[in-house]
mmCIF file of C-alpha atoms in Angstrom:
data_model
loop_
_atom_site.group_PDB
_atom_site.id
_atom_site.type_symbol
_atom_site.label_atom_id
_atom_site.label_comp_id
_atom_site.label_asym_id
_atom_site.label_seq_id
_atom_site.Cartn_x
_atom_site.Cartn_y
_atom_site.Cartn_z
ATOM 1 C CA UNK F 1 0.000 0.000 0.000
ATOM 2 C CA UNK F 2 1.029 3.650 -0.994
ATOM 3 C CA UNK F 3 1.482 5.716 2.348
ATOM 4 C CA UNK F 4 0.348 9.168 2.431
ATOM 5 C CA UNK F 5 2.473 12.479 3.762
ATOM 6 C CA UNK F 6 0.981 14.817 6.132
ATOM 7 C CA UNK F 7 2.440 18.156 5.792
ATOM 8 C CA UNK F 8 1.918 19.569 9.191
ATOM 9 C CA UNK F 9 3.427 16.403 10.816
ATOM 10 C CA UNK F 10 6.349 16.184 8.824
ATOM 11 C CA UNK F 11 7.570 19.593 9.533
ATOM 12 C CA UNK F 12 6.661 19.320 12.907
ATOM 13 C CA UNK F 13 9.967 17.125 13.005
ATOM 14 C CA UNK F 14 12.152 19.416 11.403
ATOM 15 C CA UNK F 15 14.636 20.676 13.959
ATOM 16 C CA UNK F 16 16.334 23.711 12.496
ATOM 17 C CA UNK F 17 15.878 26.102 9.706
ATOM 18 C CA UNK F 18 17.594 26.116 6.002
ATOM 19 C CA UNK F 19 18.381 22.748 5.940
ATOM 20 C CA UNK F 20 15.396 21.042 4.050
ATOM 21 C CA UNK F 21 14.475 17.397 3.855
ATOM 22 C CA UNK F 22 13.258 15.114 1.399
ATOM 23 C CA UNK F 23 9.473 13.449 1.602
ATOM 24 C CA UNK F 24 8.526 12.796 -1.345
ATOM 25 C CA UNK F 25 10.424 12.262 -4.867
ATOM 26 C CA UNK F 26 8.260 11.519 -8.164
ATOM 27 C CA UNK F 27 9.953 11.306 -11.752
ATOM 28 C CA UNK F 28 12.989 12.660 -10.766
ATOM 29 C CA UNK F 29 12.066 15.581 -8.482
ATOM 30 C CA UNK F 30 12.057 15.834 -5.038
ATOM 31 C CA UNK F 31 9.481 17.348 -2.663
ATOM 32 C CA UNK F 32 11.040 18.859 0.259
ATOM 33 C CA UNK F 33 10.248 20.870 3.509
ATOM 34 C CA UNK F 34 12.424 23.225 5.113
ATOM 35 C CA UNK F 35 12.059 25.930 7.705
ATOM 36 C CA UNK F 36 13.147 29.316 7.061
ATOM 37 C CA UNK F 37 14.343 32.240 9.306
ATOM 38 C CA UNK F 38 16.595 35.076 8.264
ATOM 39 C CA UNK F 39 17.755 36.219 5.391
ATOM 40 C CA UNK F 40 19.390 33.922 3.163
ATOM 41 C CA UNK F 41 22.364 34.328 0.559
ATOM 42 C CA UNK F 42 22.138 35.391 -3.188
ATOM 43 C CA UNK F 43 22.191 32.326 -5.861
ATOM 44 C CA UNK F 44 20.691 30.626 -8.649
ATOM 45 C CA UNK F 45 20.580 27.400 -9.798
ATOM 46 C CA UNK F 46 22.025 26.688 -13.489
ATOM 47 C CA UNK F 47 19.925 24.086 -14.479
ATOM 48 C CA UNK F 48 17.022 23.743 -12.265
ATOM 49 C CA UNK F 49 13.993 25.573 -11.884
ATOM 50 C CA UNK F 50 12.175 25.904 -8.656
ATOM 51 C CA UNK F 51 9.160 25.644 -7.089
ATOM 52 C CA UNK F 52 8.258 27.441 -3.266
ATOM 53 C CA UNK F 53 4.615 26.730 -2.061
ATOM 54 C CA UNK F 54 4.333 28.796 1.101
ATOM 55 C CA UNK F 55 2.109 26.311 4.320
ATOM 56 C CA UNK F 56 2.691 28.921 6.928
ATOM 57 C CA UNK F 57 4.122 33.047 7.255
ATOM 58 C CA UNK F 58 4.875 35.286 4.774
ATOM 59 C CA UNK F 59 8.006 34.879 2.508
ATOM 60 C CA UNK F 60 9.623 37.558 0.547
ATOM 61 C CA UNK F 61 11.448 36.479 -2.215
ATOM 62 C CA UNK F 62 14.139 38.915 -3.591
ATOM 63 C CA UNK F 63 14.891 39.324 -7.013
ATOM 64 C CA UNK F 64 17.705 41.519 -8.736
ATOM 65 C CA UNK F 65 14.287 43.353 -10.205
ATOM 66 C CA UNK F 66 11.949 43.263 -6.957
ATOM 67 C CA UNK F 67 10.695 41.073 -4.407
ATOM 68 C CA UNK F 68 7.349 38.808 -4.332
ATOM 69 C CA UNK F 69 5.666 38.015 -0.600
ATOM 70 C CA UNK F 70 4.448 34.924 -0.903
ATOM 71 C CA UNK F 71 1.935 34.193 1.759
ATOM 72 C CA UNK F 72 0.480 30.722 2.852
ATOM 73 C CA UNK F 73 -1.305 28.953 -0.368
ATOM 74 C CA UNK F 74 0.831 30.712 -2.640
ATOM 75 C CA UNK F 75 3.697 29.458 -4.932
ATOM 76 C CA UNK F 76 6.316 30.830 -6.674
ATOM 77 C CA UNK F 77 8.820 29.409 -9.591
ATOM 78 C CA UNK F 78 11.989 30.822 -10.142
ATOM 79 C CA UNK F 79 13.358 29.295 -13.738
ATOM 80 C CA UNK F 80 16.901 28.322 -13.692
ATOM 81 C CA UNK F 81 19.657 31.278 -13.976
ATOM 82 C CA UNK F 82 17.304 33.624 -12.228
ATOM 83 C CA UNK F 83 18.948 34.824 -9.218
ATOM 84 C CA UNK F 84 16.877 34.869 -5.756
ATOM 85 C CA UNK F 85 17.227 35.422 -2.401
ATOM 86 C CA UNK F 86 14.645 33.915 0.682
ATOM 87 C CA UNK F 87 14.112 36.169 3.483
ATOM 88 C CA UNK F 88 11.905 35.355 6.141
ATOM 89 C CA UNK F 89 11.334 38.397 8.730
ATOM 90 C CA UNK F 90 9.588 35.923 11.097
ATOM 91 C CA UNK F 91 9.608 32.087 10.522
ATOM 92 C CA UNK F 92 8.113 30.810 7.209
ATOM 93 C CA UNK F 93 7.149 26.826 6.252
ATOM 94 C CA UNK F 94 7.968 26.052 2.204
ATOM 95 C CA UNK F 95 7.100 22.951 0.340
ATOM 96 C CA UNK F 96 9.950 22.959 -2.294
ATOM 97 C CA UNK F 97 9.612 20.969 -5.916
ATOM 98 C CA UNK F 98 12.509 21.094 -7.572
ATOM 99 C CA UNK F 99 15.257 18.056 -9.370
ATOM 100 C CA UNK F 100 16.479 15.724 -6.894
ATOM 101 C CA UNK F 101 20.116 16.676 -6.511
ATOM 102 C CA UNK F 102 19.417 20.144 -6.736
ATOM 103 C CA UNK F 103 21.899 22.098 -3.535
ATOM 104 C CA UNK F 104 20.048 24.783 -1.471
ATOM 105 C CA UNK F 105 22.310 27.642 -2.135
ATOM 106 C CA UNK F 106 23.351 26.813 -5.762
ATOM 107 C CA UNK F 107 26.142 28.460 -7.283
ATOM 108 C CA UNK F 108 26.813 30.063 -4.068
ATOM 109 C CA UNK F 109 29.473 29.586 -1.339
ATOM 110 C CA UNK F 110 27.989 29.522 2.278
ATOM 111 C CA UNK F 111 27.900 27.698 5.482
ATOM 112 C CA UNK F 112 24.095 26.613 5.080
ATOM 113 C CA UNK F 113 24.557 24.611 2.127
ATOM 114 C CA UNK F 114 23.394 21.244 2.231
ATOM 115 C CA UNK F 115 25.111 18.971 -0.385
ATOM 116 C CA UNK F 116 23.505 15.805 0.842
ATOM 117 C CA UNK F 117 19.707 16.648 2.448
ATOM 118 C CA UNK F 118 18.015 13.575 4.556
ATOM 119 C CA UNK F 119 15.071 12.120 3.841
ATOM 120 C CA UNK F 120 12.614 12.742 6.926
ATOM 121 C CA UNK F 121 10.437 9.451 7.003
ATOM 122 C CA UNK Q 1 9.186 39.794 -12.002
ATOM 123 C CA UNK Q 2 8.499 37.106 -11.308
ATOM 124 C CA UNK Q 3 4.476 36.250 -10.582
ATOM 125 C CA UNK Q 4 2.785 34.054 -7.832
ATOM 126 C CA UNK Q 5 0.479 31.521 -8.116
ATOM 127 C CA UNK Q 6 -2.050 32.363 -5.084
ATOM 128 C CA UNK Q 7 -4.202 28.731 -5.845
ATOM 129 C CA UNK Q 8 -7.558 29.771 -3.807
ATOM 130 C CA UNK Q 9 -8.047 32.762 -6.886
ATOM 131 C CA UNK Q 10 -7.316 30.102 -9.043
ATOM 132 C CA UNK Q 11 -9.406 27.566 -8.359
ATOM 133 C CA UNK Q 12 -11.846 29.704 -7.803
ATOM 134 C CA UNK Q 13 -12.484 30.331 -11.570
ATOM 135 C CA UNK Q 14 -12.124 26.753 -12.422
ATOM 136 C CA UNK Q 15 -15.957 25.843 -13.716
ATOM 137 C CA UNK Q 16 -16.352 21.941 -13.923
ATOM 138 C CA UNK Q 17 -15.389 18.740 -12.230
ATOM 139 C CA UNK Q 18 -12.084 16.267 -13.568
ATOM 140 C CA UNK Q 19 -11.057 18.512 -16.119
ATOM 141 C CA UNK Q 20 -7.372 19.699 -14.516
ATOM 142 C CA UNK Q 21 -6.202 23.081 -15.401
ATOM 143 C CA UNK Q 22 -2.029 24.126 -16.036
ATOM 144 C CA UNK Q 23 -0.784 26.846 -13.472
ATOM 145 C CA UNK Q 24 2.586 26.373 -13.281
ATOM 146 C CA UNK Q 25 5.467 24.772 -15.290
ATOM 147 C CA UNK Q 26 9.098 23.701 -14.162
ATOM 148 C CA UNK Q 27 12.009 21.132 -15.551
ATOM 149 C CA UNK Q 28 8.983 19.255 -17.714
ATOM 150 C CA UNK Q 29 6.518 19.205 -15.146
ATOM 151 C CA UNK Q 30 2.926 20.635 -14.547
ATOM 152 C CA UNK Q 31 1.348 22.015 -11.715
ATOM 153 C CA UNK Q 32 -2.676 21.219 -12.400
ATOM 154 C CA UNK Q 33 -5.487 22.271 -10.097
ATOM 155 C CA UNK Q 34 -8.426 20.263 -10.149
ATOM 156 C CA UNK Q 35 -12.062 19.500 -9.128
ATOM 157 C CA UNK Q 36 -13.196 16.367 -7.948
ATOM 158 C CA UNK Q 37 -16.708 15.040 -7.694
ATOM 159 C CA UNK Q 38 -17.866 11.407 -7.733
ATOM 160 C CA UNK Q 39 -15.745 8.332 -9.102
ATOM 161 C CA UNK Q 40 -13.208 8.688 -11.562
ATOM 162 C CA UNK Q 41 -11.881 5.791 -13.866
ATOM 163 C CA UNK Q 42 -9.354 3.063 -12.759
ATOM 164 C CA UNK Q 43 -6.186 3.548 -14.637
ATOM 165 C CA UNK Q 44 -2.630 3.618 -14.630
ATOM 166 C CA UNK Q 45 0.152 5.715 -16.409
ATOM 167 C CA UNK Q 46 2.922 4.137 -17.747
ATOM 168 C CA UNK Q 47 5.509 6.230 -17.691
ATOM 169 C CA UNK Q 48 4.728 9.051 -14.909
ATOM 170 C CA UNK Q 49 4.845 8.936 -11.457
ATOM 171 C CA UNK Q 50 1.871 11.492 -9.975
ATOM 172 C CA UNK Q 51 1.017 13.752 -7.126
ATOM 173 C CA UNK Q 52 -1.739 14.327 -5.198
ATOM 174 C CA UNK Q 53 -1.993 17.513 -3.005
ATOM 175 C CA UNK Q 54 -5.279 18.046 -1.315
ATOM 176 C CA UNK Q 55 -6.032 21.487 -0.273
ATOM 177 C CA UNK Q 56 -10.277 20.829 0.177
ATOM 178 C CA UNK Q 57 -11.821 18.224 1.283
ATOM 179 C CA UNK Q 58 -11.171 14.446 1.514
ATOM 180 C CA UNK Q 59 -10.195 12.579 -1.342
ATOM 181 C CA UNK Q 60 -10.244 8.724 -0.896
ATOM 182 C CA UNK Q 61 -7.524 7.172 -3.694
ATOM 183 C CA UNK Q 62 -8.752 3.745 -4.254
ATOM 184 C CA UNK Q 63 -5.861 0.889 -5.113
ATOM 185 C CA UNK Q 64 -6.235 -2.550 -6.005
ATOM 186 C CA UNK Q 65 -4.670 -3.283 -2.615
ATOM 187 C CA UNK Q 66 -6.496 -0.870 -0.668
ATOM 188 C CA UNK Q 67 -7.869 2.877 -0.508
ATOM 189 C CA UNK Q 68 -6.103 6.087 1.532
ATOM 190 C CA UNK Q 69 -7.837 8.715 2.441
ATOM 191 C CA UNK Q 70 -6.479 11.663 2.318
ATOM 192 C CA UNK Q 71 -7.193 15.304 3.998
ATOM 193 C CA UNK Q 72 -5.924 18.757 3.419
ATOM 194 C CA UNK Q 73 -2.646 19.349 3.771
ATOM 195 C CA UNK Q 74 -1.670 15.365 3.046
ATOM 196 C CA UNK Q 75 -0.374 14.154 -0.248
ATOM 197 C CA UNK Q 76 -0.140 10.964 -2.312
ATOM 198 C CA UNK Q 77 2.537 10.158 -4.582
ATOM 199 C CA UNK Q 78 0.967 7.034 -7.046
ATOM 200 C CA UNK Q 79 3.734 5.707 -8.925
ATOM 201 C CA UNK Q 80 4.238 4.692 -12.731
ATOM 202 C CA UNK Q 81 2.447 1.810 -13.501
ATOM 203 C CA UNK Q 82 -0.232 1.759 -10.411
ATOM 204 C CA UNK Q 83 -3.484 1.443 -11.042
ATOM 205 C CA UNK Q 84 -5.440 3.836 -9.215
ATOM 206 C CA UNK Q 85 -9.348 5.265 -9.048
ATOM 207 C CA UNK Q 86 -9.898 8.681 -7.417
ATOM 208 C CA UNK Q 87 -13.060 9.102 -5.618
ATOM 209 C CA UNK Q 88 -14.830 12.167 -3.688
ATOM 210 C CA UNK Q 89 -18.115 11.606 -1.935
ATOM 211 C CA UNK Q 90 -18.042 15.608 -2.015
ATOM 212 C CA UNK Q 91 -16.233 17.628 -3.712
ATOM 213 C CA UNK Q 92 -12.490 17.683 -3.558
ATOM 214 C CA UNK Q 93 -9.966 20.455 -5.170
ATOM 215 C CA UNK Q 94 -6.430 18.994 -5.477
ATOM 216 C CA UNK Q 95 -2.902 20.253 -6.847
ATOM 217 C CA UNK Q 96 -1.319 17.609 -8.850
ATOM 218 C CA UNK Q 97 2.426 17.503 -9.822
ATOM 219 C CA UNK Q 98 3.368 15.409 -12.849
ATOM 220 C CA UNK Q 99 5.145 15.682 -16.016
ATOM 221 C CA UNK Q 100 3.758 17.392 -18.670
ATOM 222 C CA UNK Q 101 1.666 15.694 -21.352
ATOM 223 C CA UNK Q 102 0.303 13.734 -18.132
ATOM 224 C CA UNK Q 103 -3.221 12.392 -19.524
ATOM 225 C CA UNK Q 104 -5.685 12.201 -16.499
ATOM 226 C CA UNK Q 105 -7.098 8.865 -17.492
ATOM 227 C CA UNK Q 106 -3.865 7.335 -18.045
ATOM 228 C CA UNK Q 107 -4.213 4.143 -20.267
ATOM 229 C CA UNK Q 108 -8.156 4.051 -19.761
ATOM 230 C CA UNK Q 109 -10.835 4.676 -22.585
ATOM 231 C CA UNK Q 110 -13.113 7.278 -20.726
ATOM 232 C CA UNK Q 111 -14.871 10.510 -22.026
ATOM 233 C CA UNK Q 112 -13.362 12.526 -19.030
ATOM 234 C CA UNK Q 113 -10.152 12.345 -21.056
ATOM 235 C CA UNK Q 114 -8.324 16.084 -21.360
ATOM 236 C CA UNK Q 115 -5.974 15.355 -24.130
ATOM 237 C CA UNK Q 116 -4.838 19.192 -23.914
ATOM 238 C CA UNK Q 117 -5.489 20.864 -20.792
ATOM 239 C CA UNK Q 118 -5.820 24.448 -20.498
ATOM 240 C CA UNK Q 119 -3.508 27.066 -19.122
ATOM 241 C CA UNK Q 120 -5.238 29.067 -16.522
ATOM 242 C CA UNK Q 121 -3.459 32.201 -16.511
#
């Protein structure tokens, strides 16, 4: 039998912010949760889009033209080569869909990146 | 800029049941909204794995080995190759994530087939 994934349960496990895990993965893509606080650093991926449904907060995504706020039931893709940058004034909870493989900070260099992310059964 | 997706406005102005609509596209894949009401056709896809984000009400996913039921906030990934029957006693509005070209009756014969589903912009 399939099992199903409850959102609010799963990130109820999630520990710390920026460092997202795996729960789902589906034709080469993962679906991942992650916590976010702060204001994170400047990148873009080269060859992956992305996909960031907002479940709870507001999130302002920068962009070198503007920013979007993203509130809860709201999504936002940012194609590949476009650079972005999270910030979360208080703490915001993102379903991302994006290539499995795909590193958190892309092409930049920074102590939050997470090369390898767990999957949170 | 870049434009969000809020999906309440969209599905809002989605006017019949089982015929998914396109809001989003990213690395070959479709985001769909849909309405659900009643029993859908079994059927299986053969070469895409498919999501199954509930936002409204309860959508039970019937297998050959078993049903899930499953609430907002919950999804359902139903692999390549699994035969599978939606059903919603009431009705049921659901985000799917597949790749594009994804027909909703898979390999079945049914006139609920959307060969080319709409963009809603």
């Amino acid at each position: 039998m399939l099992d199903k994934v409850n959102l609010s349960d799963r990130m109820a496990r999630i520990p710390d912010c920026w460092h997202p895990r795996i729960v789902g993965e589906l034709n080469g893509q993962h679906v991942k949760l992650v916590r976010l606080q702060g204001e994170f650093v400047w990148h873009a991926h080269a060859e992956e889009d992305e996909l960031f449904l907002v479940l709870d907060g507001t999130l302002r995504m920068e962009l070198r033209d503007g920013a979007v706020e993203i509130e809860p039931g709201e999504f936002l893709i940012v194609p590949r080569g476009v650079e972005h940058r999270p910030v979360a004034e208080r703490e915001v909870r993102v379903l991302l869909f994006e290539p499995a493989g795909t590193l958190n900070t892309g092409d930049a260099v920074d102590p939050r990146t997470v090369a390898d992310p767990e999957w949170l059964p």
